[in-house]
């Protein structure tokens, strides 16, 4: 099934001096099992956009359809939508409020009306999957580091067993190890549970390494929507709006500019490695052919 956004607009504080047109005519279709990166400079509308997908914010105009049903219909079950489309906020403090980490993770499933046993089993499993050591579980979430808070916030959403997981800047402020761990866990959930994942990120490397599709937001509109290769191939347009392609894309383009016959459509280190090795292999072959010809 899918999530469809049809001409969605959102205006903050409409009719006041603080009016801000944060989403402009957004048309999108998100299919089951996709892993999508959402990029865009600060204030481009990323957080506003994703908060529409679980019904937390209501569009000023336009429609949103989850698995074929209009979420703005009066009898649509918004609570169920919020359990199916799990959102991890940009600032984890916004979603941690219970006195212990364990209770915090139980909050979502408890709200779904599940039995105490099921709630606790889900909380254990979610906490294990985000890799927070058990000695922390009964402490206050407010004493944790930024990265740990983020993990707990992710566990709280996972415990609801969502079909769609939306993460708003989950790696901001983390060290490289913490960043890799969180992203690897998210990628594993995508593969093992076939969860649809939307990842808002400022890191082009993170996005290029994990996602199959990138949506670029600019001033409230969708500016690009395509595979990492398609989007990062247009790096000059990205630069014009204050974004960039992954570092490795620039490196390979520089090599090409300098006359190296290299496949330049590269967005990840792995692809760059393959591209560079191909050049060497090509050279090796040519040299071998050369010697053969000389012999003839
Ligand atoms: N509560 C609010 N009231 C008024 N305007 C807001 C509010 N929240 C966001 N905006 C405005 O809406 C626009 C989009 O903001 P949004 O937070 O969605 O951007 P973003 O892409 O998530 O930015 P960032 O990368 O900084 O998180 C911005 O112009 C912002 O100033
Ligand atoms: Mg944001």
PDB file of N, CA and C in Angstrom, residues 13 19 27 35 41 44 46-47 49 53 59 66 113 150-151 186 189 213 228-229 256 278 281:
ATOM      1  N   UNK A  13       0.525  29.993  11.387  1.00  0.00           N
ATOM      2  CA  UNK A  13      -0.024  31.272  11.873  1.00  0.00           C
ATOM      3  C   UNK A  13      -0.681  32.078  10.751  1.00  0.00           C
ATOM      4  N   UNK A  19       2.855  34.795   9.664  1.00  0.00           N
ATOM      5  CA  UNK A  19       2.461  33.788   8.672  1.00  0.00           C
ATOM      6  C   UNK A  19       3.679  33.232   7.931  1.00  0.00           C
ATOM      7  N   UNK A  27       3.149  17.054  -3.756  1.00  0.00           N
ATOM      8  CA  UNK A  27       2.571  15.825  -4.312  1.00  0.00           C
ATOM      9  C   UNK A  27       3.614  14.730  -4.174  1.00  0.00           C
ATOM     10  N   UNK A  35      12.962   3.093   1.333  1.00  0.00           N
ATOM     11  CA  UNK A  35      13.862   3.745   2.300  1.00  0.00           C
ATOM     12  C   UNK A  35      14.200   5.091   1.658  1.00  0.00           C
ATOM     13  N   UNK A  41      17.805  22.486   3.067  1.00  0.00           N
ATOM     14  CA  UNK A  41      18.469  23.365   4.032  1.00  0.00           C
ATOM     15  C   UNK A  41      17.526  23.668   5.191  1.00  0.00           C
ATOM     16  N   UNK A  44      13.486  24.498   5.262  1.00  0.00           N
ATOM     17  CA  UNK A  44      12.903  24.158   3.954  1.00  0.00           C
ATOM     18  C   UNK A  44      11.577  23.405   4.077  1.00  0.00           C
ATOM     19  N   UNK A  46      11.129  20.290   6.050  1.00  0.00           N
ATOM     20  CA  UNK A  46      11.250  18.836   6.253  1.00  0.00           C
ATOM     21  C   UNK A  46      10.446  18.362   7.466  1.00  0.00           C
ATOM     22  N   UNK A  47      10.666  19.033   8.612  1.00  0.00           N
ATOM     23  CA  UNK A  47       9.966  18.588   9.827  1.00  0.00           C
ATOM     24  C   UNK A  47       8.464  18.809   9.690  1.00  0.00           C
ATOM     25  N   UNK A  49       6.761  18.710   6.957  1.00  0.00           N
ATOM     26  CA  UNK A  49       6.258  17.681   6.036  1.00  0.00           C
ATOM     27  C   UNK A  49       6.017  16.363   6.765  1.00  0.00           C
ATOM     28  N   UNK A  53       2.539  13.319   8.015  1.00  0.00           N
ATOM     29  CA  UNK A  53       2.347  11.931   7.580  1.00  0.00           C
ATOM     30  C   UNK A  53       1.693  11.057   8.642  1.00  0.00           C
ATOM     31  N   UNK A  59      -2.978  19.516   7.245  1.00  0.00           N
ATOM     32  CA  UNK A  59      -2.706  20.405   6.106  1.00  0.00           C
ATOM     33  C   UNK A  59      -3.703  21.563   6.064  1.00  0.00           C
ATOM     34  N   UNK A  66      -3.643   7.321   3.448  1.00  0.00           N
ATOM     35  CA  UNK A  66      -2.805   6.248   3.973  1.00  0.00           C
ATOM     36  C   UNK A  66      -3.455   4.920   3.599  1.00  0.00           C
ATOM     37  N   UNK A 113      -3.674   0.086  24.116  1.00  0.00           N
ATOM     38  CA  UNK A 113      -4.631  -0.768  24.821  1.00  0.00           C
ATOM     39  C   UNK A 113      -4.206  -2.234  24.872  1.00  0.00           C
ATOM     40  N   UNK A 150      18.250   9.655  22.105  1.00  0.00           N
ATOM     41  CA  UNK A 150      17.704   9.410  20.776  1.00  0.00           C
ATOM     42  C   UNK A 150      17.354   7.925  20.597  1.00  0.00           C
ATOM     43  N   UNK A 151      18.222   7.075  21.126  1.00  0.00           N
ATOM     44  CA  UNK A 151      17.946   5.637  21.047  1.00  0.00           C
ATOM     45  C   UNK A 151      16.658   5.287  21.789  1.00  0.00           C
ATOM     46  N   UNK A 186      18.716   0.940  11.868  1.00  0.00           N
ATOM     47  CA  UNK A 186      17.567   1.335  11.040  1.00  0.00           C
ATOM     48  C   UNK A 186      17.575   0.539   9.732  1.00  0.00           C
ATOM     49  N   UNK A 189      16.345  -2.943  10.316  1.00  0.00           N
ATOM     50  CA  UNK A 189      14.881  -3.022  10.466  1.00  0.00           C
ATOM     51  C   UNK A 189      14.204  -2.916   9.110  1.00  0.00           C
ATOM     52  N   UNK A 213      15.948   6.346  -2.404  1.00  0.00           N
ATOM     53  CA  UNK A 213      15.280   7.487  -3.040  1.00  0.00           C
ATOM     54  C   UNK A 213      15.516   8.724  -2.171  1.00  0.00           C
ATOM     55  N   UNK A 228      19.575   8.320  -5.436  1.00  0.00           N
ATOM     56  CA  UNK A 228      20.748   9.113  -5.054  1.00  0.00           C
ATOM     57  C   UNK A 228      21.584   9.533  -6.269  1.00  0.00           C
ATOM     58  N   UNK A 229      21.731   8.639  -7.235  1.00  0.00           N
ATOM     59  CA  UNK A 229      22.527   8.997  -8.423  1.00  0.00           C
ATOM     60  C   UNK A 229      21.893  10.137  -9.191  1.00  0.00           C
ATOM     61  N   UNK A 256      37.559  12.782 -13.255  1.00  0.00           N
ATOM     62  CA  UNK A 256      37.070  12.744 -14.644  1.00  0.00           C
ATOM     63  C   UNK A 256      37.498  14.018 -15.391  1.00  0.00           C
ATOM     64  N   UNK A 278      37.924  -0.142 -11.612  1.00  0.00           N
ATOM     65  CA  UNK A 278      37.619  -0.404 -13.026  1.00  0.00           C
ATOM     66  C   UNK A 278      38.635   0.292 -13.930  1.00  0.00           C
ATOM     67  N   UNK A 281      41.781  -1.694 -13.785  1.00  0.00           N
ATOM     68  CA  UNK A 281      41.631  -2.945 -14.534  1.00  0.00           C
ATOM     69  C   UNK A 281      41.694  -2.672 -16.023  1.00  0.00           C
TER      70      UNK A 281
END
